[in-house]
Amino acid sequence: MKIAILGYGVVGSGAFEVLKNYGYDVKKVLDIRPHDELGDILTSNYDDILNDKEIGVVAEAIGGLEPAHTFVVKALKAGKHVVSSNKHLICTYYEELHNLALENGVTLRFTSAVGGGIPWLYNLKRSVRCDEVSKIMGIMNGTTNFILDAMITDSREFDDVLKEAQALGYAESNPSADIDGLDTARKTAISSSLAFNTIIKEENVDVFSMRTIQKCDIEYIVGRLGKTVRYLGFGIKNSDSVSVFVEPAILSYKSPESNVCKNFNMITLFGQSVGRLSFFGQGAGKYPTGNALAQDIIDIVNGDTGLSFTPQNLTVDNSVFKRSYYIRTKAQLEGEFIDSCEKINGNNHIITKAMSVKEIHTLSAAILISDSSSFFAGFEE
Amino acid sequence: MKIAILGYGVVGSGAFEVLKNYGYDVKKVLDIRPHDELGDILTSNYDDILNDKEIGVVAEAIGGLEPAHTFVVKALKAGKHVVSSNKHLICTYYEELHNLALENGVTLRFTSAVGGGIPWLYNLKRSVRCDEVSKIMGIMNGTTNFILDAMITDSREFDDVLKEAQALGYAESNPSADIDGLDTARKTAISSSLAFNTIIKEENVDVFSMRTIQKCDIEYIVGRLGKTVRYLGFGIKNSDSVSVFVEPAILSYKSPESNVCKNFNMITLFGQSVGRLSFFGQGAGKYPTGNALAQDIIDIVNGDTGLSFTPQNLTVDNSVFKRSYYIRTKAQLEGEFIDSCEKINGNNHIITKAMSVKEIHTLSAAILISDSSSFFAGFEE
């Protein structure tokens, strides 16, 4: 079976090199930019791929929604297996693409869309074959982890570290998708969909940005509480719903997450029989993510086209799961619940009693209006 | 395809429950002990399994060499796929069993033999399909990790923690296989065999026991060096050989291994394209290991019988890989090399210059004769 790669950017070129080094037959690469080193393999006309009966698997590494979506739909309808590293695409069109793959008797794989080189989604899908997953959580974004790790290790301020991350190429010039949580939200939605056998969209995920964290928060969390902080996506199974959210989380120094340094990722499932299972590695980059894309392709070339599933209808309900939160704000908080919570440094720092994800995200939206520097983080057991 | 499980002990019964809960057809369980709950499924006569044409996969969870070896050989020769959780068996007979599986067109899987519930070997085999692994290392034994973690966290002595581990069931009444490194050596040999596509036997692995570690070593490593210590197996690719060894290792507090608490395991590969990839979870226990055994079976039932390989002839040479070591001994050490090393507290504590695995293991064997309490640990970068 021959292979086509759509997009010769960072991930596409990484996968191309990996596959070529191991003797896999990449017949065509689609890119509108010139790449002399590709010779006849390069095409800018998608029909060259679509009409080529030898090409059995199409790897989409273009990113974004269009033309990726159109190309993937056409490939599936043409009876070609599809592999994608595109979390935006999968998060938005998972149900449609999944159904198209089923209808056309082909496979849709997207291990590289979450966790870069970490075979997280692949193993998650293996796990749910014979285990009940009660929770998934993870550091799924290297940029935010790099920032938090440097703030904690070197007692630096957010803006200062962000500039360094941008200079190093770990953060975009517009870093919003990373630090405001959209990237993690998409990865959490995809992971939760597989973990709980349902369809979760990015708009179902409650997200709190990590851009308001300050040195004073770190000083409080590390110095006073003896704990650390990471930016995590969570998917938690309730009795008949799931809670899915992205938040800064306060963790013990003994937690595996607390030693995830620099731009590394760690993603974890909790299974009824297997217990805690965590996967650690490079969550981005040409060769790690290219490797993961290549692994999905190799599975298909080897005839391993299974691991598909039929999603159930399980709703997201963020009012069920509850925990205690740390809040820093200058906004005036009132009411019986707040009165019952522990306050430090006057009213600026609050440790709440257990409250739901929905409650804290509603509260944070309100207090950000009067104090846009407000910050919160949940206490992860 | 129907399934037979050999041995209804901890792992066999765990796998049985996992498979039963998910609708897989375990037709026979072999055990010489009575298990009324199994009804007609139980047999004490292996021929009932061997002669049953419906049984396509045999899962060996007896442990030890005999009768496990005889049973597995017969199953392979009868054209049945074999899955085993038995590291002793695989480490001793890997070449024979691998060849028998090839000759008979069946699959031999043993993911659960290393790392309990962690899908380490499965992912390692996936990785080497399209990546060059330069090194594997891991905390592969929960007992030794429990002991070191408690010694470090609570400033306790070895004997005291060992007794607690025995009371909790984490250590055997004869704990030698764990604390003297045989268990880790076998797991390291199997992992290195897969990582480097060769056959490594347990007698090729240089092993230093961790039973001589004392509170004073922890005080020195943690208090003076600001580092921590774990008991690790290593497989390292040299240019035309591999170095394979088991030693206590001194690690940074920033390393992922340093936050592996209690009896958890963490096993890591370093791949040329994927980078560092670590797997963390429960390294033993009825349900975690039973789950891993079940996963191998499910792969085979699903028709995924690939991932076999033809081992190359790559020799173990422990004189190639070099690093610096911490040594504590009352033995008199002499010679130009020792004179050039850093000494603390008189001659009792030495930080060596880079020396090979072979050199340190030869030296330690010599100094243990005059001071049986001697201890060493390698500096892991």
Short mmCIF file of N, CA and C in Angstrom, two decimals, chain B residues 117-209:
data_model
loop_
_atom_site.label_atom_id
_atom_site.label_comp_id
_atom_site.label_asym_id
_atom_site.label_seq_id
_atom_site.Cartn_x
_atom_site.Cartn_y
_atom_site.Cartn_z
N GLY B 117 1.21 -3.70 34.43
CA GLY B 117 0.14 -3.13 33.62
C GLY B 117 0.59 -2.12 32.59
N ILE B 118 1.87 -1.78 32.59
CA ILE B 118 2.38 -0.76 31.67
C ILE B 118 2.61 -1.38 30.30
N PRO B 119 2.04 -0.79 29.25
CA PRO B 119 2.22 -1.40 27.91
C PRO B 119 3.59 -1.07 27.33
N TRP B 120 4.62 -1.32 28.12
CA TRP B 120 5.97 -0.93 27.76
C TRP B 120 6.51 -1.71 26.57
N LEU B 121 6.51 -3.05 26.67
CA LEU B 121 7.10 -3.83 25.58
C LEU B 121 6.31 -3.66 24.29
N TYR B 122 5.00 -3.54 24.43
CA TYR B 122 4.16 -3.35 23.24
C TYR B 122 4.57 -2.07 22.51
N ASN B 123 4.72 -0.99 23.27
CA ASN B 123 5.08 0.28 22.64
C ASN B 123 6.54 0.32 22.21
N LEU B 124 7.39 -0.38 22.93
CA LEU B 124 8.79 -0.46 22.51
C LEU B 124 8.88 -1.13 21.13
N LYS B 125 8.14 -2.23 20.97
CA LYS B 125 8.15 -2.92 19.68
C LYS B 125 7.58 -2.04 18.57
N ARG B 126 6.54 -1.27 18.90
CA ARG B 126 6.00 -0.32 17.91
C ARG B 126 7.06 0.71 17.56
N SER B 127 7.76 1.21 18.58
CA SER B 127 8.75 2.26 18.34
C SER B 127 9.84 1.82 17.39
N VAL B 128 10.37 0.61 17.60
CA VAL B 128 11.52 0.20 16.80
C VAL B 128 11.15 -0.10 15.34
N ARG B 129 9.85 -0.08 15.04
CA ARG B 129 9.47 -0.24 13.63
C ARG B 129 9.99 0.91 12.78
N CYS B 130 10.07 2.10 13.37
CA CYS B 130 10.46 3.26 12.57
C CYS B 130 11.29 4.27 13.36
N ASP B 131 12.11 3.75 14.27
CA ASP B 131 12.95 4.65 15.04
C ASP B 131 14.15 3.85 15.54
N GLU B 132 15.26 4.55 15.75
CA GLU B 132 16.44 3.89 16.30
C GLU B 132 16.51 4.21 17.78
N VAL B 133 16.40 3.19 18.60
CA VAL B 133 16.45 3.38 20.05
C VAL B 133 17.91 3.33 20.48
N SER B 134 18.36 4.39 21.16
CA SER B 134 19.76 4.45 21.60
C SER B 134 19.93 3.97 23.04
N LYS B 135 18.83 3.96 23.78
CA LYS B 135 18.95 3.63 25.21
C LYS B 135 17.57 3.29 25.76
N ILE B 136 17.53 2.30 26.63
CA ILE B 136 16.33 2.09 27.45
C ILE B 136 16.78 2.10 28.89
N MET B 137 15.91 2.56 29.75
CA MET B 137 16.21 2.47 31.19
C MET B 137 14.91 2.49 31.96
N GLY B 138 14.95 1.93 33.18
CA GLY B 138 13.70 1.97 33.91
C GLY B 138 13.76 1.46 35.32
N ILE B 139 12.80 1.98 36.08
CA ILE B 139 12.45 1.43 37.39
C ILE B 139 11.46 0.33 37.08
N MET B 140 11.94 -0.92 37.13
CA MET B 140 11.11 -2.04 36.67
C MET B 140 10.69 -2.94 37.82
N ASN B 141 11.02 -2.55 39.03
CA ASN B 141 10.72 -3.40 40.18
C ASN B 141 10.13 -2.56 41.31
N GLY B 142 8.88 -2.85 41.65
CA GLY B 142 8.17 -2.05 42.63
C GLY B 142 8.71 -2.18 44.05
N THR B 143 9.20 -3.37 44.38
CA THR B 143 9.70 -3.60 45.75
C THR B 143 10.89 -2.69 46.05
N THR B 144 11.87 -2.69 45.15
CA THR B 144 13.06 -1.88 45.39
C THR B 144 12.72 -0.39 45.37
N ASN B 145 11.75 -0.01 44.54
CA ASN B 145 11.38 1.41 44.51
C ASN B 145 10.66 1.82 45.79
N PHE B 146 9.82 0.94 46.28
CA PHE B 146 9.13 1.20 47.55
C PHE B 146 10.16 1.42 48.66
N ILE B 147 11.18 0.57 48.69
CA ILE B 147 12.20 0.67 49.74
C ILE B 147 12.98 1.98 49.62
N LEU B 148 13.45 2.30 48.43
CA LEU B 148 14.24 3.53 48.26
C LEU B 148 13.40 4.77 48.54
N ASP B 149 12.16 4.77 48.04
CA ASP B 149 11.29 5.93 48.25
C ASP B 149 11.05 6.17 49.73
N ALA B 150 10.80 5.10 50.47
CA ALA B 150 10.56 5.25 51.92
C ALA B 150 11.84 5.66 52.65
N MET B 151 12.99 5.10 52.25
CA MET B 151 14.27 5.48 52.89
C MET B 151 14.53 6.98 52.70
N ILE B 152 14.23 7.47 51.49
CA ILE B 152 14.50 8.88 51.17
C ILE B 152 13.47 9.78 51.84
N THR B 153 12.20 9.42 51.72
CA THR B 153 11.13 10.30 52.21
C THR B 153 11.11 10.36 53.73
N ASP B 154 11.35 9.22 54.39
CA ASP B 154 11.19 9.17 55.85
C ASP B 154 12.50 8.94 56.59
N SER B 155 13.64 9.08 55.90
CA SER B 155 14.96 8.89 56.53
C SER B 155 15.04 7.60 57.33
N ARG B 156 14.67 6.52 56.71
CA ARG B 156 14.68 5.23 57.41
C ARG B 156 15.81 4.34 56.89
N GLU B 157 16.12 3.30 57.69
CA GLU B 157 17.15 2.35 57.28
C GLU B 157 16.54 1.24 56.42
N PHE B 158 17.37 0.63 55.60
CA PHE B 158 16.96 -0.40 54.65
C PHE B 158 16.17 -1.54 55.32
N ASP B 159 16.74 -2.13 56.38
CA ASP B 159 16.12 -3.31 56.99
C ASP B 159 14.72 -3.02 57.51
N ASP B 160 14.58 -1.84 58.08
CA ASP B 160 13.31 -1.40 58.63
C ASP B 160 12.24 -1.31 57.53
N VAL B 161 12.59 -0.70 56.40
CA VAL B 161 11.62 -0.55 55.31
C VAL B 161 11.34 -1.90 54.65
N LEU B 162 12.37 -2.72 54.52
CA LEU B 162 12.17 -4.05 53.93
C LEU B 162 11.12 -4.83 54.73
N LYS B 163 11.22 -4.75 56.06
CA LYS B 163 10.24 -5.47 56.90
C LYS B 163 8.83 -4.94 56.63
N GLU B 164 8.69 -3.63 56.48
CA GLU B 164 7.36 -3.07 56.20
C GLU B 164 6.86 -3.56 54.83
N ALA B 165 7.77 -3.55 53.85
CA ALA B 165 7.39 -4.00 52.50
C ALA B 165 6.93 -5.46 52.54
N GLN B 166 7.60 -6.27 53.37
CA GLN B 166 7.19 -7.68 53.49
C GLN B 166 5.82 -7.78 54.13
N ALA B 167 5.59 -6.95 55.17
CA ALA B 167 4.29 -6.98 55.86
C ALA B 167 3.16 -6.56 54.92
N LEU B 168 3.47 -5.62 54.01
CA LEU B 168 2.45 -5.12 53.07
C LEU B 168 2.27 -6.04 51.86
N GLY B 169 3.12 -7.06 51.76
CA GLY B 169 3.03 -7.96 50.62
C GLY B 169 3.74 -7.45 49.38
N TYR B 170 4.50 -6.36 49.51
CA TYR B 170 5.26 -5.84 48.37
C TYR B 170 6.58 -6.59 48.18
N ALA B 171 7.05 -7.23 49.27
CA ALA B 171 8.30 -8.00 49.16
C ALA B 171 8.05 -9.42 49.65
N GLU B 172 8.74 -10.37 49.04
CA GLU B 172 8.63 -11.77 49.43
C GLU B 172 9.37 -11.99 50.75
N SER B 173 9.05 -13.13 51.43
CA SER B 173 9.79 -13.45 52.66
C SER B 173 11.27 -13.66 52.33
N ASN B 174 11.57 -14.24 51.15
CA ASN B 174 12.94 -14.21 50.64
C ASN B 174 12.99 -13.15 49.54
N PRO B 175 13.47 -11.96 49.85
CA PRO B 175 13.34 -10.84 48.90
C PRO B 175 14.46 -10.77 47.88
N SER B 176 15.33 -11.78 47.83
CA SER B 176 16.55 -11.68 47.02
C SER B 176 16.29 -11.34 45.55
N ALA B 177 15.32 -12.01 44.93
CA ALA B 177 15.10 -11.78 43.48
C ALA B 177 14.84 -10.31 43.19
N ASP B 178 14.16 -9.64 44.11
CA ASP B 178 13.91 -8.21 43.93
C ASP B 178 15.14 -7.37 44.29
N ILE B 179 15.58 -7.47 45.54
CA ILE B 179 16.59 -6.50 46.01
C ILE B 179 17.99 -6.80 45.48
N ASP B 180 18.25 -8.06 45.10
CA ASP B 180 19.56 -8.35 44.52
C ASP B 180 19.57 -8.19 43.00
N GLY B 181 18.42 -7.85 42.44
CA GLY B 181 18.40 -7.39 41.05
C GLY B 181 18.07 -8.40 39.98
N LEU B 182 17.83 -9.67 40.35
CA LEU B 182 17.56 -10.67 39.32
C LEU B 182 16.29 -10.33 38.54
N ASP B 183 15.26 -9.90 39.25
CA ASP B 183 14.01 -9.52 38.59
C ASP B 183 14.23 -8.39 37.59
N THR B 184 14.93 -7.35 38.03
CA THR B 184 15.21 -6.23 37.12
C THR B 184 16.13 -6.67 35.99
N ALA B 185 17.08 -7.55 36.28
CA ALA B 185 18.01 -8.00 35.23
C ALA B 185 17.26 -8.72 34.11
N ARG B 186 16.32 -9.58 34.49
CA ARG B 186 15.55 -10.30 33.46
C ARG B 186 14.72 -9.33 32.63
N LYS B 187 14.08 -8.38 33.31
CA LYS B 187 13.26 -7.40 32.60
C LYS B 187 14.12 -6.52 31.70
N THR B 188 15.31 -6.19 32.17
CA THR B 188 16.23 -5.38 31.37
C THR B 188 16.72 -6.16 30.16
N ALA B 189 16.99 -7.45 30.36
CA ALA B 189 17.44 -8.29 29.24
C ALA B 189 16.36 -8.38 28.17
N ILE B 190 15.13 -8.63 28.60
CA ILE B 190 14.03 -8.74 27.63
C ILE B 190 13.82 -7.41 26.90
N SER B 191 13.81 -6.32 27.66
CA SER B 191 13.60 -4.99 27.06
C SER B 191 14.72 -4.66 26.08
N SER B 192 15.95 -4.96 26.47
CA SER B 192 17.09 -4.66 25.60
C SER B 192 17.06 -5.52 24.34
N SER B 193 16.62 -6.75 24.49
CA SER B 193 16.51 -7.63 23.32
C SER B 193 15.58 -7.01 22.28
N LEU B 194 14.43 -6.51 22.74
CA LEU B 194 13.48 -5.91 21.79
C LEU B 194 13.99 -4.56 21.28
N ALA B 195 14.58 -3.78 22.17
CA ALA B 195 15.03 -2.43 21.77
C ALA B 195 16.12 -2.50 20.72
N PHE B 196 17.02 -3.48 20.87
CA PHE B 196 18.20 -3.52 20.00
C PHE B 196 18.17 -4.71 19.04
N ASN B 197 17.00 -5.37 19.00
CA ASN B 197 16.79 -6.42 18.02
C ASN B 197 17.86 -7.50 18.13
N THR B 198 18.05 -8.02 19.32
CA THR B 198 19.07 -9.04 19.55
C THR B 198 18.58 -9.96 20.66
N ILE B 199 19.40 -10.91 21.06
CA ILE B 199 19.02 -11.82 22.14
C ILE B 199 19.97 -11.58 23.30
N ILE B 200 19.45 -11.06 24.39
CA ILE B 200 20.28 -10.83 25.57
C ILE B 200 19.78 -11.72 26.70
N LYS B 201 20.69 -12.43 27.30
CA LYS B 201 20.32 -13.37 28.36
C LYS B 201 20.63 -12.75 29.72
N GLU B 202 20.02 -13.31 30.76
CA GLU B 202 20.21 -12.69 32.07
C GLU B 202 21.68 -12.74 32.51
N GLU B 203 22.41 -13.77 32.07
CA GLU B 203 23.81 -13.87 32.50
C GLU B 203 24.70 -12.82 31.81
N ASN B 204 24.17 -12.14 30.79
CA ASN B 204 24.92 -11.06 30.13
C ASN B 204 24.79 -9.73 30.88
N VAL B 205 23.90 -9.69 31.86
CA VAL B 205 23.60 -8.42 32.52
C VAL B 205 24.44 -8.29 33.79
N ASP B 206 25.25 -7.23 33.89
CA ASP B 206 25.98 -6.96 35.13
C ASP B 206 25.02 -6.36 36.14
N VAL B 207 24.97 -6.98 37.30
CA VAL B 207 23.98 -6.57 38.31
C VAL B 207 24.67 -6.24 39.63
N PHE B 208 24.33 -5.09 40.21
CA PHE B 208 24.76 -4.79 41.56
C PHE B 208 23.52 -4.71 42.44
N SER B 209 23.50 -5.48 43.51
CA SER B 209 22.38 -5.49 44.45
C SER B 209 22.19 -4.12 45.07
#
